[in-house]
mmCIF file of C-alpha atoms in Angstrom:
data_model
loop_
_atom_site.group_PDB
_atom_site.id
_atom_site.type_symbol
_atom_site.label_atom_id
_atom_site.label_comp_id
_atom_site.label_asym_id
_atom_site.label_seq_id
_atom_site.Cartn_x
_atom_site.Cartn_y
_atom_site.Cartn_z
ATOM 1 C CA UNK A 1 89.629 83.200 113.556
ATOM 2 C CA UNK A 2 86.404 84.372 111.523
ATOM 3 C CA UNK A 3 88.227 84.268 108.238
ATOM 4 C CA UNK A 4 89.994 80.458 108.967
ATOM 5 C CA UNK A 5 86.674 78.945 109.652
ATOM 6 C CA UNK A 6 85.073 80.716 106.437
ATOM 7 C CA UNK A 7 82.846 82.990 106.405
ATOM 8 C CA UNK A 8 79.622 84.133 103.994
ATOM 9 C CA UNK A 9 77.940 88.083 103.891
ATOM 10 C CA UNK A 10 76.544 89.896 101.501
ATOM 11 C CA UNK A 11 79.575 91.250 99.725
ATOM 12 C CA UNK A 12 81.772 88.579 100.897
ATOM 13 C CA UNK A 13 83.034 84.854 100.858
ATOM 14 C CA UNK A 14 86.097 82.604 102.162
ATOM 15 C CA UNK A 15 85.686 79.422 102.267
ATOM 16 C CA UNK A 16 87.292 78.643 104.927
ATOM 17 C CA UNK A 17 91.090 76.672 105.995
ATOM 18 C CA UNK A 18 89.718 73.641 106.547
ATOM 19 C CA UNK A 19 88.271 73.302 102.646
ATOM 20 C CA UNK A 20 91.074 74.918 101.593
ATOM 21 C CA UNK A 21 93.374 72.087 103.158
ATOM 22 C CA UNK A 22 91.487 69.754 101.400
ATOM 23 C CA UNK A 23 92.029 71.384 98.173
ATOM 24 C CA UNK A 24 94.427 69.665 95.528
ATOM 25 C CA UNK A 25 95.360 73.300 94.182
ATOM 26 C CA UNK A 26 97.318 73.215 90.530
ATOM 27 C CA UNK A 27 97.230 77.035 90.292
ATOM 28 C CA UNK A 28 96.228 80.086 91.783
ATOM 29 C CA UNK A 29 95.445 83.752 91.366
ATOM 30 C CA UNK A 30 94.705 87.022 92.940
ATOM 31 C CA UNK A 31 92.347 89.156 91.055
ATOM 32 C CA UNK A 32 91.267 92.925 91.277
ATOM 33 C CA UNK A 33 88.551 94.254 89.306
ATOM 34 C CA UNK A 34 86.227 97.502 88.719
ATOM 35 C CA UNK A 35 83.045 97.160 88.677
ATOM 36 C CA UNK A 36 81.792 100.729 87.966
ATOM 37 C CA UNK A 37 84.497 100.320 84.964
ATOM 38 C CA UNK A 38 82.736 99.389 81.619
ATOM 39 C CA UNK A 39 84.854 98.192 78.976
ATOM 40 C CA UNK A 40 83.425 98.846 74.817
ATOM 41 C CA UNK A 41 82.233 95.145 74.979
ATOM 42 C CA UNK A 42 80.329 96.281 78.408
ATOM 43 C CA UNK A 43 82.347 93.795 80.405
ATOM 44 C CA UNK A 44 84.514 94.676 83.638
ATOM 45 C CA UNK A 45 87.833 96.119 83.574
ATOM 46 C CA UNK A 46 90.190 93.595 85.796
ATOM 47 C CA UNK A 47 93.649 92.245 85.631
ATOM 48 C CA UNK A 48 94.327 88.746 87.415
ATOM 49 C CA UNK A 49 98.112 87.882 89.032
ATOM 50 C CA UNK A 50 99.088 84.515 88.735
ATOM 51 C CA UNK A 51 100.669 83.922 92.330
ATOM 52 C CA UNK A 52 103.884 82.195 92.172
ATOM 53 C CA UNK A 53 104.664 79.207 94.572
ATOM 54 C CA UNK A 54 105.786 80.737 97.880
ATOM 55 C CA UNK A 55 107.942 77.273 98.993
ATOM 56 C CA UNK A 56 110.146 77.008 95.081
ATOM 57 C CA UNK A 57 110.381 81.367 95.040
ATOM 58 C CA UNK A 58 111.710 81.158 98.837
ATOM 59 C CA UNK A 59 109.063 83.462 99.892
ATOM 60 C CA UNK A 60 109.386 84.406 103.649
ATOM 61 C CA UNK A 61 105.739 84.898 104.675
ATOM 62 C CA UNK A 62 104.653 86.730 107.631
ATOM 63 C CA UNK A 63 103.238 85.034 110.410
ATOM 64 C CA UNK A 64 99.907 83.322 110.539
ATOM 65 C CA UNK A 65 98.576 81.905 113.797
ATOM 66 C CA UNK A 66 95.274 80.342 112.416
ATOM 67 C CA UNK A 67 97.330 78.767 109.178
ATOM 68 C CA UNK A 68 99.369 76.132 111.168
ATOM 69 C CA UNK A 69 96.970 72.549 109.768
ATOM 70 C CA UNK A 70 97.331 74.081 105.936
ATOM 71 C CA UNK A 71 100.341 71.632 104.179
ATOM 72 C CA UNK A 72 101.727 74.136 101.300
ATOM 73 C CA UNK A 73 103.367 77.445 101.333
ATOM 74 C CA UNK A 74 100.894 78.340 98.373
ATOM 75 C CA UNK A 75 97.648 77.341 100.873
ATOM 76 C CA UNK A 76 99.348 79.822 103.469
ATOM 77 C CA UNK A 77 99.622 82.236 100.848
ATOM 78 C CA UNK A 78 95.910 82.147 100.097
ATOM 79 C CA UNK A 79 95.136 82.678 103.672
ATOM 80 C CA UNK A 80 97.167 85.465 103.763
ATOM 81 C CA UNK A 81 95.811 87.112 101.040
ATOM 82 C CA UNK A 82 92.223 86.319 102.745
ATOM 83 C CA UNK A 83 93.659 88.656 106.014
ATOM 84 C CA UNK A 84 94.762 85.713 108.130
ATOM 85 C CA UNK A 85 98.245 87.806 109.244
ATOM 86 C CA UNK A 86 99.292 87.196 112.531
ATOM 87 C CA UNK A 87 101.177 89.146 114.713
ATOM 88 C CA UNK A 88 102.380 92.665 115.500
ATOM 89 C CA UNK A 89 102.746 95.154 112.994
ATOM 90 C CA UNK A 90 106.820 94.359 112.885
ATOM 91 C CA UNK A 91 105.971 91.763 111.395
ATOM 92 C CA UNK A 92 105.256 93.103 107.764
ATOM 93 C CA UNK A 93 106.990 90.912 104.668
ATOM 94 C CA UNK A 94 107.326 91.780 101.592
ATOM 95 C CA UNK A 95 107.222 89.738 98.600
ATOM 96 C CA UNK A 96 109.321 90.368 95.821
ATOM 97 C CA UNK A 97 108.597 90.745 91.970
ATOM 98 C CA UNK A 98 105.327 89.671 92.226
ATOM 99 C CA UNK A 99 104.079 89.686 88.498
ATOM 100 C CA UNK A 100 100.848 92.256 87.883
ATOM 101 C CA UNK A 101 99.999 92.555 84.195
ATOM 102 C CA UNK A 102 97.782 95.097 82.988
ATOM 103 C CA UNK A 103 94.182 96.144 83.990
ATOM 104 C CA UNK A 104 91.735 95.204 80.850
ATOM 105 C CA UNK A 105 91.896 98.524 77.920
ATOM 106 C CA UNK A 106 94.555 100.275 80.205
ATOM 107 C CA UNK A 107 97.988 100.505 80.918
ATOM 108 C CA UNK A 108 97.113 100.474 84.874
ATOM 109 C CA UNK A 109 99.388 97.853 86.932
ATOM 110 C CA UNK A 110 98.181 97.337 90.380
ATOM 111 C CA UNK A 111 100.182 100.596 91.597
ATOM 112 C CA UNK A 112 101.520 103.428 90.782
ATOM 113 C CA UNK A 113 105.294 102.551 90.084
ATOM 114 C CA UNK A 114 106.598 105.677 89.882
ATOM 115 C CA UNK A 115 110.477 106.333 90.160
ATOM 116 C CA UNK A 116 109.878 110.043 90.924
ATOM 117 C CA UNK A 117 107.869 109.296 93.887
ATOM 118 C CA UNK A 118 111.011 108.910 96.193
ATOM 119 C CA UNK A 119 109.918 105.119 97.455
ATOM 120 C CA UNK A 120 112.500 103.401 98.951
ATOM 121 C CA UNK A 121 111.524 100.184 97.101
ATOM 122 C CA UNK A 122 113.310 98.716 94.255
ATOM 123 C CA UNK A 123 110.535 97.582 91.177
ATOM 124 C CA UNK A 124 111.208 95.115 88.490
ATOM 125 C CA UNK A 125 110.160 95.727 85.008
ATOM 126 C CA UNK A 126 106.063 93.984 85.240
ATOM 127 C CA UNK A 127 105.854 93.413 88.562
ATOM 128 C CA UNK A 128 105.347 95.550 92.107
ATOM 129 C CA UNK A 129 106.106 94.665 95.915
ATOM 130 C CA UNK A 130 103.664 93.181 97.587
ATOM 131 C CA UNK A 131 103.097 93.906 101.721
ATOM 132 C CA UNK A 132 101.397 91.846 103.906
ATOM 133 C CA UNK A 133 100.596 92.634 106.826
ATOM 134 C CA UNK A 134 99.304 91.688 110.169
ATOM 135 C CA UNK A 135 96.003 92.652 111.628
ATOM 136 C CA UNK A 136 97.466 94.976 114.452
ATOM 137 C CA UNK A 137 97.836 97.654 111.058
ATOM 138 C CA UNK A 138 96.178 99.810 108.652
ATOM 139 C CA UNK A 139 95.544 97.311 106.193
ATOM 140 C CA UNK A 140 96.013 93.243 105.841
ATOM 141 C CA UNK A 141 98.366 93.697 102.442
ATOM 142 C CA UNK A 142 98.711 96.107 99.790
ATOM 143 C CA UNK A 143 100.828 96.189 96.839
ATOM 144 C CA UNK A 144 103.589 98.417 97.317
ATOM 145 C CA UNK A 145 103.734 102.087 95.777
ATOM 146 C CA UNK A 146 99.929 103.350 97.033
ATOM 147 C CA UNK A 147 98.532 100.204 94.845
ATOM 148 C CA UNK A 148 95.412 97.919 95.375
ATOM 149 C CA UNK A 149 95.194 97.148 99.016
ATOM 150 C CA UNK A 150 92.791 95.250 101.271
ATOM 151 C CA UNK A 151 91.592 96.470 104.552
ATOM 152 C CA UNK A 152 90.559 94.050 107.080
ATOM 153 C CA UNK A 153 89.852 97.587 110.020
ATOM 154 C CA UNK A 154 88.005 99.553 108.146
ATOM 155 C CA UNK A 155 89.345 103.373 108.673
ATOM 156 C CA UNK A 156 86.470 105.061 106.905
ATOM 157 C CA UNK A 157 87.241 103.849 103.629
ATOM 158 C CA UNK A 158 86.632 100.710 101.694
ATOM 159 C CA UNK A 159 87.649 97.066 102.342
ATOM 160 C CA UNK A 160 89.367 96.623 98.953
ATOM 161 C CA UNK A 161 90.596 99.761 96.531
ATOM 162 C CA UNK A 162 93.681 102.088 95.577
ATOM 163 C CA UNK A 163 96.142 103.003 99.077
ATOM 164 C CA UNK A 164 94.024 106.273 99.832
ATOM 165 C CA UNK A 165 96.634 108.609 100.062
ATOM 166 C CA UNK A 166 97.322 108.428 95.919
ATOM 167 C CA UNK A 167 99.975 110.932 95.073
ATOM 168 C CA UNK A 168 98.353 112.574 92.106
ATOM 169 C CA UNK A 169 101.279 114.772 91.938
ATOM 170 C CA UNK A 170 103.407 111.812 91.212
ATOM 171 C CA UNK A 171 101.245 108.931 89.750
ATOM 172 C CA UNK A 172 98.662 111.307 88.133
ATOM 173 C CA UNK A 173 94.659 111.267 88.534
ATOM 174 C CA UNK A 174 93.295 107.113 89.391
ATOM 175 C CA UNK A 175 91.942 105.968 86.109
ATOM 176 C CA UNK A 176 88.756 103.615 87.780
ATOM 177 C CA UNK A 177 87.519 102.560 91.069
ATOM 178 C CA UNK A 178 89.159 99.185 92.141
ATOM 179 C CA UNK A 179 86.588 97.924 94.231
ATOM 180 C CA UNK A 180 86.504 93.957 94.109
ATOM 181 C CA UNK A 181 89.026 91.195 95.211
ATOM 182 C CA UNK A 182 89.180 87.321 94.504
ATOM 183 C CA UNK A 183 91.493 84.646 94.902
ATOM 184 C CA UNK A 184 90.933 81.752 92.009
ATOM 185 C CA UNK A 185 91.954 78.244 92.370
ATOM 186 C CA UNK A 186 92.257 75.903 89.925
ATOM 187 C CA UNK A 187 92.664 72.232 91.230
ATOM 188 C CA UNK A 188 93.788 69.344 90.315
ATOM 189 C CA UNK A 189 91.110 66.704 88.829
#
């Protein structure tokens, strides 16, 4: 209930359910970024997903107890990506194809995507799996195949970075630190 009402700390921000409700939201992305990660131009190395819209893709979202007063599959979808999941952990969804792109300078996705690594996940040429999950788990989403993940319980490692248990035999060494998450709205004016 913290995260619906919105929430401000020092290396943190939602703004809330109720101002996202009031949002007229044309567009949206998730964005992942590396801070410690200088590009030649001495800017960040990120990449930024545009997420599709949940309600015309058919998406079947996990639960989400505080989300009930948000109108739009898309405004759900921001909540869950804020770690609003509701539920057990039997209640993880995952959402297909979602489109990653390429970190800044690097051929980097958002996971590892390796067909050696024995996952039991099918992955579409540009795009990974995405798991969200509820709170009851590890971690509140992550994007399939020991990608970026967020971590509303802490287990001794960060809120927001790589799955922790990267299979360097499989996806090689983790090029940069991904250690900052945003969701971007663009609205309608």
């Amino acid at each position: 209930e913290t995260i619906a009402a919105g929430f401000a700390n020092s290396n943190a921000f939602f703004v809330g359910n109720a101002k996202l409700e009031k949002m007229s939201i044309k567009e949206a992305q998730i964005c992942a970024l590396a801070s410690g990660d200088r590009l030649e131009d001495g800017s960040c190395n990120w990449n930024c997903i545009d997420l599709p819209d949940p309600d015309a893709k058919g998406f079947d979202l996990p639960e989400c107890d505080t989300c009930t007063g948000l109108s739009s599959g898309m405004k759900r979808f921001i909540a869950l990506f804020s770690g609003q999941a509701s539920g057990d952990s039997s209640d993880q969804k995952y959402i297909e194809a979602l489109p990653t792109g390429h970190f800044q300078g690097s051929s980097k996705t958002w996971s590892c995507r390796s067909p050696q690594a024995g996952l039991s996940m099918p992955h579409y040429p540009g795009s990974d799996w995405c798991r969200i999950y509820s709170e009851g788990c590890d971690s509140s989403w992550h994007i399939q195949s020991y990608g970026v993940a967020l971590w509303i319980k802490q287990r001794g490692f960060t809120e927001v970075g790589w799955w922790p248990s990267w299979p360097a035999n499989f996806c090689g060494s983790q090029p940069f630190d991904v250690d900052t998450f945003q969701i971007r709205v663009k609205v309608v004016e």
